[in-house]
PDB file of N, CA and C in Angstrom:
ATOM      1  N   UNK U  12      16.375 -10.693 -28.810  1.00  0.00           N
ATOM      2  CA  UNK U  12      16.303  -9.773 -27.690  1.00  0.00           C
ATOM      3  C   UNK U  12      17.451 -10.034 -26.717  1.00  0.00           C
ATOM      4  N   UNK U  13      17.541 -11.026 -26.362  1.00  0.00           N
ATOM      5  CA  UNK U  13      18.932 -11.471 -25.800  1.00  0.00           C
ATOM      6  C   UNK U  13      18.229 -11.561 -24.028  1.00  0.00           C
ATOM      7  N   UNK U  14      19.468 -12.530 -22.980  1.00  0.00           N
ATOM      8  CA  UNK U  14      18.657 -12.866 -21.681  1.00  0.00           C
ATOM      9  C   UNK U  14      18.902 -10.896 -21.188  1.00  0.00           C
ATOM     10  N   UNK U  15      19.977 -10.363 -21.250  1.00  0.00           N
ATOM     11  CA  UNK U  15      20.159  -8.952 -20.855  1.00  0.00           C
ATOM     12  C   UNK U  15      18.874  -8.592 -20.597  1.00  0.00           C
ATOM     13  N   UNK U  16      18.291  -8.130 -21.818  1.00  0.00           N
ATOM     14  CA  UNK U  16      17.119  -7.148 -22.180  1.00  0.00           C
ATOM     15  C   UNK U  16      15.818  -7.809 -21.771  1.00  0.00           C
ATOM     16  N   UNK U  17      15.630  -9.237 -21.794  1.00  0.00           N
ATOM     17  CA  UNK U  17      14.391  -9.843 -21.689  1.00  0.00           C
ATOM     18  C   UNK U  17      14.702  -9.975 -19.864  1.00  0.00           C
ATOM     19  N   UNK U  18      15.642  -9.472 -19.530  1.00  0.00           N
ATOM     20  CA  UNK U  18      15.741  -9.058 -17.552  1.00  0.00           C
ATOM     21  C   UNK U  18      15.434  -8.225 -17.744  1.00  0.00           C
ATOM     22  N   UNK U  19      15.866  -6.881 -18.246  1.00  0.00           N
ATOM     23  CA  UNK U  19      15.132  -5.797 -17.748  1.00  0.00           C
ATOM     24  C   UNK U  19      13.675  -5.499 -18.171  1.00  0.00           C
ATOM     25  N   UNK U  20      13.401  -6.063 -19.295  1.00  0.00           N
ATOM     26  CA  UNK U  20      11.161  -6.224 -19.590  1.00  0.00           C
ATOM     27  C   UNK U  20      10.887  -6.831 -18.481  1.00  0.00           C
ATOM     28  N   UNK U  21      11.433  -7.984 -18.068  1.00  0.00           N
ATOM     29  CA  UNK U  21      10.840  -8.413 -17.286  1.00  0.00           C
ATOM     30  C   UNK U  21      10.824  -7.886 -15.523  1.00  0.00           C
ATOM     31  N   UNK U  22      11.737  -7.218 -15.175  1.00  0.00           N
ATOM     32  CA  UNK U  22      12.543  -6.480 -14.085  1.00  0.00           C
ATOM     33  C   UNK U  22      11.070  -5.466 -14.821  1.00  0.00           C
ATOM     34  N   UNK U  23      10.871  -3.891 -15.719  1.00  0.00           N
ATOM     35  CA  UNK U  23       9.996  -3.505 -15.999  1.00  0.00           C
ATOM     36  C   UNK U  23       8.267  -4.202 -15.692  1.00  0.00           C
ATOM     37  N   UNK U  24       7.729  -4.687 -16.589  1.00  0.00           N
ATOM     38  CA  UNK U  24       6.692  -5.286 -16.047  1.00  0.00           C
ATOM     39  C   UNK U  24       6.483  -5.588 -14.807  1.00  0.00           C
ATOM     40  N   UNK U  25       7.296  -6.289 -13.951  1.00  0.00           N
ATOM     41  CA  UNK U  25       6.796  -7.137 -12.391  1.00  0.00           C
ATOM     42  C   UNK U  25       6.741  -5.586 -11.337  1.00  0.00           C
ATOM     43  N   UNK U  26       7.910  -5.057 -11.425  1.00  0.00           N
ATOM     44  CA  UNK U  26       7.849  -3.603 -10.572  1.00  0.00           C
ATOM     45  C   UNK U  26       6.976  -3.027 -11.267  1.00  0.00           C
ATOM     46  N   UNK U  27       6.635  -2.658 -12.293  1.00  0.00           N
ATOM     47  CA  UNK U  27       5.468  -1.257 -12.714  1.00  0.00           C
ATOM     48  C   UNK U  27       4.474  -1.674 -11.844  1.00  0.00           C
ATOM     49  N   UNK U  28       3.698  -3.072 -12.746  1.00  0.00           N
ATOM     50  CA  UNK U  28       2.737  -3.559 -11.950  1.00  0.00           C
ATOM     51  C   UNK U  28       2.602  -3.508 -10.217  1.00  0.00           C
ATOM     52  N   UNK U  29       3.309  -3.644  -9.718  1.00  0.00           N
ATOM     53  CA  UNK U  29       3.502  -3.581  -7.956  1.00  0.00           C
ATOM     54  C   UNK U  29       3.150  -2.028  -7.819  1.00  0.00           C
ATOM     55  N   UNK U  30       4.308  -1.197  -8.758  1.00  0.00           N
ATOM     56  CA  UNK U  30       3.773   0.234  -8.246  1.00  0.00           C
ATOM     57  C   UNK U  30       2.406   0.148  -8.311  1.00  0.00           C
ATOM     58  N   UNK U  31       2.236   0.271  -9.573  1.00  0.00           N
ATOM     59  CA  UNK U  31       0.823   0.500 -10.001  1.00  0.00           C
ATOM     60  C   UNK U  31      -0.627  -0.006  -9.326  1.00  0.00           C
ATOM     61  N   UNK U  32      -0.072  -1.532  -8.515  1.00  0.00           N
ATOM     62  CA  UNK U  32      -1.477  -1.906  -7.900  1.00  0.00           C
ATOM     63  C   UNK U  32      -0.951  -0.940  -6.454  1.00  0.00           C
ATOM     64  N   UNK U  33      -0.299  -0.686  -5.854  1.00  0.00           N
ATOM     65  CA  UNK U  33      -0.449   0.014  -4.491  1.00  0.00           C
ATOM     66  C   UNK U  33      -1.012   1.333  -4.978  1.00  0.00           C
ATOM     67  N   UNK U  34      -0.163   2.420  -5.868  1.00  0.00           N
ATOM     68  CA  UNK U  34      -0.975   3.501  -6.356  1.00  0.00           C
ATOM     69  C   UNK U  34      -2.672   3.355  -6.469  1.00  0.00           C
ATOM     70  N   UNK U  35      -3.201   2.387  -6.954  1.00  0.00           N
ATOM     71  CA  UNK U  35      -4.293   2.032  -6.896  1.00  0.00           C
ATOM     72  C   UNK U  35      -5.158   2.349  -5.679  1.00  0.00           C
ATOM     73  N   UNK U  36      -4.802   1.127  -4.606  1.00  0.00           N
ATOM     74  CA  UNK U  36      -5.419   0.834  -3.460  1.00  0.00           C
ATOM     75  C   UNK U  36      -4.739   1.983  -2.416  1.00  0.00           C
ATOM     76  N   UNK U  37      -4.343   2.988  -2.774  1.00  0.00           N
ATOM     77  CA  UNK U  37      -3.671   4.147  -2.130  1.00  0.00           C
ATOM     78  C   UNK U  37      -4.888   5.035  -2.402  1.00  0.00           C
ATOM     79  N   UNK U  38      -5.132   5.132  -3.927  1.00  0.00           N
ATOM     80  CA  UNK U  38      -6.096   6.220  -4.311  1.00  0.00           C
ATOM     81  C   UNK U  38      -7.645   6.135  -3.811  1.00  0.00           C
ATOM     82  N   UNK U  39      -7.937   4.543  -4.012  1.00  0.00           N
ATOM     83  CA  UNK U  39      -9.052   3.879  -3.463  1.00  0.00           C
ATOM     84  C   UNK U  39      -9.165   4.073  -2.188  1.00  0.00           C
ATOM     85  N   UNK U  40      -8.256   3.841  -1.291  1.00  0.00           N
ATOM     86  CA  UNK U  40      -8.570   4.351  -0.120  1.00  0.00           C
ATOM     87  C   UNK U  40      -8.651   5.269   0.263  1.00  0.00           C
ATOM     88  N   UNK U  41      -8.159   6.076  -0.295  1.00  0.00           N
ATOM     89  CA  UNK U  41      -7.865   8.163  -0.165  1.00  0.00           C
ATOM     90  C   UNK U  41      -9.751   8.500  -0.584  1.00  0.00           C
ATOM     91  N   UNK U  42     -10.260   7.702  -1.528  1.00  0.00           N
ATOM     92  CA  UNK U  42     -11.317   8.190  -2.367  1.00  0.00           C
ATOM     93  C   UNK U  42     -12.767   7.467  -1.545  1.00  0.00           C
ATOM     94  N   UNK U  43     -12.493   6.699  -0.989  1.00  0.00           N
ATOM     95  CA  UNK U  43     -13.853   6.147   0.085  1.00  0.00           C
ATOM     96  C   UNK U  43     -14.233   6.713   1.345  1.00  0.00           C
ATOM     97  N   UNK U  44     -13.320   7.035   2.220  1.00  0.00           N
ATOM     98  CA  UNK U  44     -13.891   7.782   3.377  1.00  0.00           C
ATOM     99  C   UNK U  44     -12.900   8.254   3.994  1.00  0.00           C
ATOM    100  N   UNK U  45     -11.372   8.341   3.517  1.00  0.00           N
ATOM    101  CA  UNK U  45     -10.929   9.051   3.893  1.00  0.00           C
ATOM    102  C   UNK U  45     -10.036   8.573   5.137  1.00  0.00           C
ATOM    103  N   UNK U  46     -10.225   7.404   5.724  1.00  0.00           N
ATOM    104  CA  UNK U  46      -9.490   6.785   6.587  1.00  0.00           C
ATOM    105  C   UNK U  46      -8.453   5.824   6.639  1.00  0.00           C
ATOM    106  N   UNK U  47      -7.912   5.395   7.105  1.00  0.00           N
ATOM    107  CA  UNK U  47      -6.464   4.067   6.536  1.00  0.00           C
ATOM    108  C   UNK U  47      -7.308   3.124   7.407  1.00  0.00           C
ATOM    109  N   UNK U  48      -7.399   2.083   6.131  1.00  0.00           N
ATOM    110  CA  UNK U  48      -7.940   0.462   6.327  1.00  0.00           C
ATOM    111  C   UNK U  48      -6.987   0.103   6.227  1.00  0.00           C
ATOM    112  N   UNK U  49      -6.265  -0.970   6.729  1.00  0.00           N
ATOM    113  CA  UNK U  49      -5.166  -1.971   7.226  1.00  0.00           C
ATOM    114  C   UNK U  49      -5.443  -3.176   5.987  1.00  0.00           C
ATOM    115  N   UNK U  50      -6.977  -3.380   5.756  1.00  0.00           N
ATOM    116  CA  UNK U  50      -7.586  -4.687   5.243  1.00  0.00           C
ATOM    117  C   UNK U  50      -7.257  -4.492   3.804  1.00  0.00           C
ATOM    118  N   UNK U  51      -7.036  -2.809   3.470  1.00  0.00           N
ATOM    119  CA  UNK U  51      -6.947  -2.732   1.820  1.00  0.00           C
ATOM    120  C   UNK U  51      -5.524  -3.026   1.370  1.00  0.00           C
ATOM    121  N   UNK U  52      -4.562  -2.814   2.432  1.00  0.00           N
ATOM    122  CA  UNK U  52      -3.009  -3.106   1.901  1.00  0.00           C
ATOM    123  C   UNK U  52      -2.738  -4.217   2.414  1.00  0.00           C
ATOM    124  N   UNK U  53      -3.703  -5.621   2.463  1.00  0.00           N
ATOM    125  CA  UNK U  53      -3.384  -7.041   3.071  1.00  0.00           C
ATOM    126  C   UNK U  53      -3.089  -7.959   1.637  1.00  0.00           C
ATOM    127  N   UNK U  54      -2.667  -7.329   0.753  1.00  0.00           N
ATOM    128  CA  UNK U  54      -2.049  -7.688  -0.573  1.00  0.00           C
ATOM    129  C   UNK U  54      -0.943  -7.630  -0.870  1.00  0.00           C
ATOM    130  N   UNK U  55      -0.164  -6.634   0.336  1.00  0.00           N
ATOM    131  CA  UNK U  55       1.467  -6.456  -0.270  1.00  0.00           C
ATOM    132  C   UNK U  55       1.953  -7.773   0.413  1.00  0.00           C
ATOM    133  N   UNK U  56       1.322  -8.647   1.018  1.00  0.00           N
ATOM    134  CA  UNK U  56       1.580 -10.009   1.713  1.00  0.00           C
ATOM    135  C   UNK U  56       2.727 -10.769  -0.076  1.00  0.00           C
ATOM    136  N   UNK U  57       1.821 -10.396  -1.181  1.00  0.00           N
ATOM    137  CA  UNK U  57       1.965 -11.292  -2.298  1.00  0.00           C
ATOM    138  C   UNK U  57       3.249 -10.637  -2.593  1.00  0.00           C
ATOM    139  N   UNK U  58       3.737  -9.333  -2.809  1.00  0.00           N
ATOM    140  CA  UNK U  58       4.962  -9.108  -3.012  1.00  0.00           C
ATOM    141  C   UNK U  58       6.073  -9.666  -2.603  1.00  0.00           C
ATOM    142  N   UNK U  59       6.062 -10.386  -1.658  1.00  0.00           N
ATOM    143  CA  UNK U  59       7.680 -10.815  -1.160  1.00  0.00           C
ATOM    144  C   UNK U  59       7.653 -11.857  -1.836  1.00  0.00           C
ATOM    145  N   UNK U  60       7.502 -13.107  -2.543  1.00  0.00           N
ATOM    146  CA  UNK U  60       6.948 -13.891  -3.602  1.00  0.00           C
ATOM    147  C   UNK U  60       7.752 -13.303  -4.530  1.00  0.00           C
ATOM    148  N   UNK U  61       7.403 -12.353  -4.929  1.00  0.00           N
ATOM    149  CA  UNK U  61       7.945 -11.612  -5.943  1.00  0.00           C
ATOM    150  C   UNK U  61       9.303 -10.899  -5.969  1.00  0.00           C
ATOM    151  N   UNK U  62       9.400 -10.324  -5.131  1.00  0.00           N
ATOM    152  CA  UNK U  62      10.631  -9.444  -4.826  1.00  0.00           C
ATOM    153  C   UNK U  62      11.746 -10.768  -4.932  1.00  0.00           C
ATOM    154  N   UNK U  63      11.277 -11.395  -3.739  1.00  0.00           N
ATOM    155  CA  UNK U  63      12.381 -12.893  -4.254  1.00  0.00           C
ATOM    156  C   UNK U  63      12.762 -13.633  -5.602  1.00  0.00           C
ATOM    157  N   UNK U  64      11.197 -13.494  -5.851  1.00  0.00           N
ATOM    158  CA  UNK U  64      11.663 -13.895  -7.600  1.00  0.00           C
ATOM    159  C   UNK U  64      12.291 -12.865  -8.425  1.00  0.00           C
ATOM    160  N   UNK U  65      12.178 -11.886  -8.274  1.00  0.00           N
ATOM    161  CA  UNK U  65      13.126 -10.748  -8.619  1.00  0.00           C
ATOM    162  C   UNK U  65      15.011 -10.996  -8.656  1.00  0.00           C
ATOM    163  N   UNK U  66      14.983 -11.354  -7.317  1.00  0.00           N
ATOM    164  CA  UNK U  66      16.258 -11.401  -7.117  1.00  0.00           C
ATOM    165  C   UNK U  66      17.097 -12.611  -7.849  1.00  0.00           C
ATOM    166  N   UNK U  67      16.469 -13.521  -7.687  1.00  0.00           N
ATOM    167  CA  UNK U  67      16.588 -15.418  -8.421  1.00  0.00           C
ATOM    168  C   UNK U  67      16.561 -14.938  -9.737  1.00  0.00           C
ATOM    169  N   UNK U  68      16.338 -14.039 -10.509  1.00  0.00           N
ATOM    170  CA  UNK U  68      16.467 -13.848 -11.907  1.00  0.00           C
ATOM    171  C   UNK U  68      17.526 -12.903 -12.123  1.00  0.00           C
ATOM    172  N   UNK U  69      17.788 -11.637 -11.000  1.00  0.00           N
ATOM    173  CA  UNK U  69      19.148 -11.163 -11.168  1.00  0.00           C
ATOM    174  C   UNK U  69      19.908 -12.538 -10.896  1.00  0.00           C
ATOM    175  N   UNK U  70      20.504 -12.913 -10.005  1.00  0.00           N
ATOM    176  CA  UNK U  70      21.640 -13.782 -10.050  1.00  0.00           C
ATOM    177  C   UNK U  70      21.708 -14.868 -11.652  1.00  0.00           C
ATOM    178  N   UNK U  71      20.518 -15.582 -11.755  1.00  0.00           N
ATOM    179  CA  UNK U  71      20.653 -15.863 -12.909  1.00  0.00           C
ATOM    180  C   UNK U  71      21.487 -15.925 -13.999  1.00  0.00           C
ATOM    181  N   UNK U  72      22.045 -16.566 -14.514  1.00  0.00           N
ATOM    182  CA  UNK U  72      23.063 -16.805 -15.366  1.00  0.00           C
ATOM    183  C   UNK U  72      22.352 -17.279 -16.581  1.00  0.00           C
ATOM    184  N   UNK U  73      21.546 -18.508 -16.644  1.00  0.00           N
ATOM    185  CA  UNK U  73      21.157 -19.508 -17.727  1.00  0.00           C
ATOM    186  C   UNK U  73      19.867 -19.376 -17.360  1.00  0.00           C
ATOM    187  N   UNK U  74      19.384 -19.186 -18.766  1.00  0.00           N
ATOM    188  CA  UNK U  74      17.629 -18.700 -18.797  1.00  0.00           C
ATOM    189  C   UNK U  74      17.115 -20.034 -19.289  1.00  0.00           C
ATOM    190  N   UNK U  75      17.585 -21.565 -19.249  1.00  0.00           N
ATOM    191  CA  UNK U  75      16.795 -22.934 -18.814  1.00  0.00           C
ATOM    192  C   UNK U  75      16.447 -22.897 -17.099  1.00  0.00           C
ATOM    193  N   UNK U  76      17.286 -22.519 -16.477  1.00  0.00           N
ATOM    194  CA  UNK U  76      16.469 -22.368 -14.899  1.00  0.00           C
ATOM    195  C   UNK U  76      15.763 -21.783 -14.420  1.00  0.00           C
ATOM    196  N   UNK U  77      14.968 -20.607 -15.393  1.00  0.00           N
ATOM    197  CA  UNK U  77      14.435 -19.287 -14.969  1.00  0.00           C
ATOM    198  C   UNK U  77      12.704 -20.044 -15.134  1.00  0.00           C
ATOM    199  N   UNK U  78      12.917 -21.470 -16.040  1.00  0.00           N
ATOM    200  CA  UNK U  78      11.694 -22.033 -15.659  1.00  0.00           C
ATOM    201  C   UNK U  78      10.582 -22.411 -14.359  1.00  0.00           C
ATOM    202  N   UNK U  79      11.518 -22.848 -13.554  1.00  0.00           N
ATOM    203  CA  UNK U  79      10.508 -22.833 -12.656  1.00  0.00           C
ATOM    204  C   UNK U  79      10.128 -21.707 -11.628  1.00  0.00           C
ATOM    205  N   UNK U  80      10.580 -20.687 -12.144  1.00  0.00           N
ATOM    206  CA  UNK U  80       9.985 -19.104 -11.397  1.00  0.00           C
ATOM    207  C   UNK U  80       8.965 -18.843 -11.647  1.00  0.00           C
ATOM    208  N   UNK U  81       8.373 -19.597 -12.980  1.00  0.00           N
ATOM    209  CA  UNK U  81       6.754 -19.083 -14.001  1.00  0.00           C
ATOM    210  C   UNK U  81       5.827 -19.469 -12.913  1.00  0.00           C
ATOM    211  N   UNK U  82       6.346 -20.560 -12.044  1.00  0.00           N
ATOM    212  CA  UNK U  82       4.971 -21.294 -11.201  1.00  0.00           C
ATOM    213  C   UNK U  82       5.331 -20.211 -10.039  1.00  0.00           C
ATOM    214  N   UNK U  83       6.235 -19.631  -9.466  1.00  0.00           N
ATOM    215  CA  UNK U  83       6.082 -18.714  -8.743  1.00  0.00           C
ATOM    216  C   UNK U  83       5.619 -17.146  -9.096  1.00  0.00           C
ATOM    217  N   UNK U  84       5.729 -17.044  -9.682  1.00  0.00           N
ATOM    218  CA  UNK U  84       5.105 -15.477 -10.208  1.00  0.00           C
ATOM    219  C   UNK U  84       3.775 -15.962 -10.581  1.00  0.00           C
ATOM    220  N   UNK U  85       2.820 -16.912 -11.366  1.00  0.00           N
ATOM    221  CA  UNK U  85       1.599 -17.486 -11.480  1.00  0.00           C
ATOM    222  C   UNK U  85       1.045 -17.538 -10.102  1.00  0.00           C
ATOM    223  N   UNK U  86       1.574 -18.258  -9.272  1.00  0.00           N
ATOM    224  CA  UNK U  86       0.619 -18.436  -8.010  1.00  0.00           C
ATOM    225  C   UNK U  86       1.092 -16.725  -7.218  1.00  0.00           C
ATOM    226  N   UNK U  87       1.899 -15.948  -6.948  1.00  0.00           N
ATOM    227  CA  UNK U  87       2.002 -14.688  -6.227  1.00  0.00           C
ATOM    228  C   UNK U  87       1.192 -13.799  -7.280  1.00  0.00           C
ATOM    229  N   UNK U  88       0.608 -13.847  -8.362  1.00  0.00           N
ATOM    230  CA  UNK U  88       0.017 -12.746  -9.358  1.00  0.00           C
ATOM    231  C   UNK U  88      -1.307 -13.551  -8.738  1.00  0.00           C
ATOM    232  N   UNK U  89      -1.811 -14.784  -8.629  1.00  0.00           N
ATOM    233  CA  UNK U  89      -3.288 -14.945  -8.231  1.00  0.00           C
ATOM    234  C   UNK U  89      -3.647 -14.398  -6.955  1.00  0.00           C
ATOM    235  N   UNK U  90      -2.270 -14.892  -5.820  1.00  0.00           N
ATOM    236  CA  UNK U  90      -2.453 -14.203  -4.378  1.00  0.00           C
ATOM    237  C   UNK U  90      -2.741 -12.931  -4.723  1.00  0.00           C
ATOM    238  N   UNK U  91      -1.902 -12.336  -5.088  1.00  0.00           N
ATOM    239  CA  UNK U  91      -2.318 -11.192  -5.079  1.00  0.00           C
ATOM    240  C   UNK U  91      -3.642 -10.538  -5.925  1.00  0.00           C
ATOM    241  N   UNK U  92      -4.308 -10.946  -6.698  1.00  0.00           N
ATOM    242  CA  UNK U  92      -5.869 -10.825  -7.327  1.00  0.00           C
ATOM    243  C   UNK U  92      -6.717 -11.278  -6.002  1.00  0.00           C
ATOM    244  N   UNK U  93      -6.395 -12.002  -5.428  1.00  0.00           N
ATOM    245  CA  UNK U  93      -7.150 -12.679  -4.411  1.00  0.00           C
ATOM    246  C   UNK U  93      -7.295 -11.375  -3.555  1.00  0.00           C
ATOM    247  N   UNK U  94      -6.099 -11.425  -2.532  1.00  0.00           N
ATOM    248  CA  UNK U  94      -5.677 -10.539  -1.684  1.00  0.00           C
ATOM    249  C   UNK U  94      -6.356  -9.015  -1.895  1.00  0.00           C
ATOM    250  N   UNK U  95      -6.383  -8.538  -2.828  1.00  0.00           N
ATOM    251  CA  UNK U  95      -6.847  -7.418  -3.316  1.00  0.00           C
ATOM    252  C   UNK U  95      -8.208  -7.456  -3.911  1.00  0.00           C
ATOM    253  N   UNK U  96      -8.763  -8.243  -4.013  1.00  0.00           N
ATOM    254  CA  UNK U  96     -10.383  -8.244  -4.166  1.00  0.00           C
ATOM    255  C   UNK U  96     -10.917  -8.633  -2.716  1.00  0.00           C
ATOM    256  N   UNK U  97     -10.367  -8.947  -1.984  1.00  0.00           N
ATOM    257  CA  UNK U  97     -10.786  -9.139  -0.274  1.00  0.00           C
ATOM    258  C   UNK U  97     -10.710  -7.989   0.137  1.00  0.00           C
ATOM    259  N   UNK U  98      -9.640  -7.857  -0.115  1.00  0.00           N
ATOM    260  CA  UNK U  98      -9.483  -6.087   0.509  1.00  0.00           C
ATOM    261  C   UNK U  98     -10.087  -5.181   0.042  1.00  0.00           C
ATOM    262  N   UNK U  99     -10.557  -4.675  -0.913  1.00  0.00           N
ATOM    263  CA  UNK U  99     -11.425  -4.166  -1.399  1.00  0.00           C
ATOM    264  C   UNK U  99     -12.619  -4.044  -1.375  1.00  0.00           C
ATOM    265  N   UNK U 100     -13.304  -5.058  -0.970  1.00  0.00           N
ATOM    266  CA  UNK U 100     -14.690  -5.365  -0.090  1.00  0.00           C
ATOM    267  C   UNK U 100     -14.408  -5.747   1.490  1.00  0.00           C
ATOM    268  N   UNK U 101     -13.338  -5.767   1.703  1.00  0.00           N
ATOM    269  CA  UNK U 101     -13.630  -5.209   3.055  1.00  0.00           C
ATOM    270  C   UNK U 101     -13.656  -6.345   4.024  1.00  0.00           C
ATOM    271  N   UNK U 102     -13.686  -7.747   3.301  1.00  0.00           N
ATOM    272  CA  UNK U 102     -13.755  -8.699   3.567  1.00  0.00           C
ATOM    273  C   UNK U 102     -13.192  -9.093   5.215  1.00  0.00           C
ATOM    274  N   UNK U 103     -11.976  -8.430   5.294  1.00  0.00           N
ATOM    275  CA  UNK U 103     -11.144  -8.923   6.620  1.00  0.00           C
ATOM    276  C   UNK U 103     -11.751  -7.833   7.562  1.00  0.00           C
ATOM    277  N   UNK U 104     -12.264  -6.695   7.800  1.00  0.00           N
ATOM    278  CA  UNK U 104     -13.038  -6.133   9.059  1.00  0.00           C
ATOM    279  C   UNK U 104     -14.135  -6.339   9.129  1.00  0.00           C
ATOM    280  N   UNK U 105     -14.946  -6.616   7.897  1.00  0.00           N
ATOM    281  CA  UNK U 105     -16.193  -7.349   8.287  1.00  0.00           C
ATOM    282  C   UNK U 105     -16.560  -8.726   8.406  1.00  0.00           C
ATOM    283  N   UNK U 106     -15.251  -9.176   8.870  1.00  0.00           N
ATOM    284  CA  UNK U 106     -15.169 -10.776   9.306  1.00  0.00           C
ATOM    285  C   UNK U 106     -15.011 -10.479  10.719  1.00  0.00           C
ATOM    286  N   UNK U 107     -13.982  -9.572  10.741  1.00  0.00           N
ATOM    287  CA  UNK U 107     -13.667  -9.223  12.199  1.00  0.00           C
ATOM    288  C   UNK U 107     -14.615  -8.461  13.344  1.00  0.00           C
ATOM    289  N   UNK U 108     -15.409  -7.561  12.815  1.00  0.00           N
ATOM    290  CA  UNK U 108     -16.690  -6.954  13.657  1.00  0.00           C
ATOM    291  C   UNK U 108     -17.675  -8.183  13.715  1.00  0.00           C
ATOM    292  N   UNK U 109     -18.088  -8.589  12.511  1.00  0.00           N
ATOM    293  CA  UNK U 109     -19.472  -9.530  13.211  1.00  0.00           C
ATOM    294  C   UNK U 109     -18.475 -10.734  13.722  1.00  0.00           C
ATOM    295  N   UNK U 110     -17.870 -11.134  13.736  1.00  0.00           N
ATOM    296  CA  UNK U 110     -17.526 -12.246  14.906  1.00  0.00           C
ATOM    297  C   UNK U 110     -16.980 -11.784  16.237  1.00  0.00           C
ATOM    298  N   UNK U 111     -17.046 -10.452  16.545  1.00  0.00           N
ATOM    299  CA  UNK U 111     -16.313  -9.994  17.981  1.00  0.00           C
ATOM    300  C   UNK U 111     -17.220 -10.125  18.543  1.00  0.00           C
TER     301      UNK U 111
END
């Protein structure tokens, strides 16, 4: 496949996925009541994680250093599972009403 092509699968995969989870929590929120929750897009926190690792693989030259990016894209893909199952239940305004 060569490092070229296994950048752009990988450049493919990390952006689809990003579109694809905001399209998500865009539709989800469009489809519950109709109002903008702040608490449901407290997941794009995990993207900059990413976007950075994005960039550290363009510059990239030698795909022996591209090793230790795996532990960064592993822990920003859990934040973000995290992040987005909080948000999704709602977790951060109904922390915030019953403790006001």
């Amino acid at each position: 496949m060569g490092l070229p092509k296994a950048k752009l699968y990988h450049y493919f995969l990390v952006i689809s996925s990003m579109i694809l989870v905001f399209i998500f929590a865009v539709l989800n929120d469009i489809s519950t009541d109709g109002l903008f929750n702040f608490d449901q897009y407290f997941f794009l926190i995990a993207f900059v994680p990413l976007v950075l690792h994005l960039q550290r693989v363009h510059q990239n030259q030698d795909s022996r250093t591209l090793d230790p990016e795996l532990k960064i894209v592993a822990l920003s893909t859990f934040s973000l599972a995290l992040l987005l199952s909080l948000g999704l239940i709602y977790f951060l305004s109904d922390f915030v009403v019953n403790n006001v």
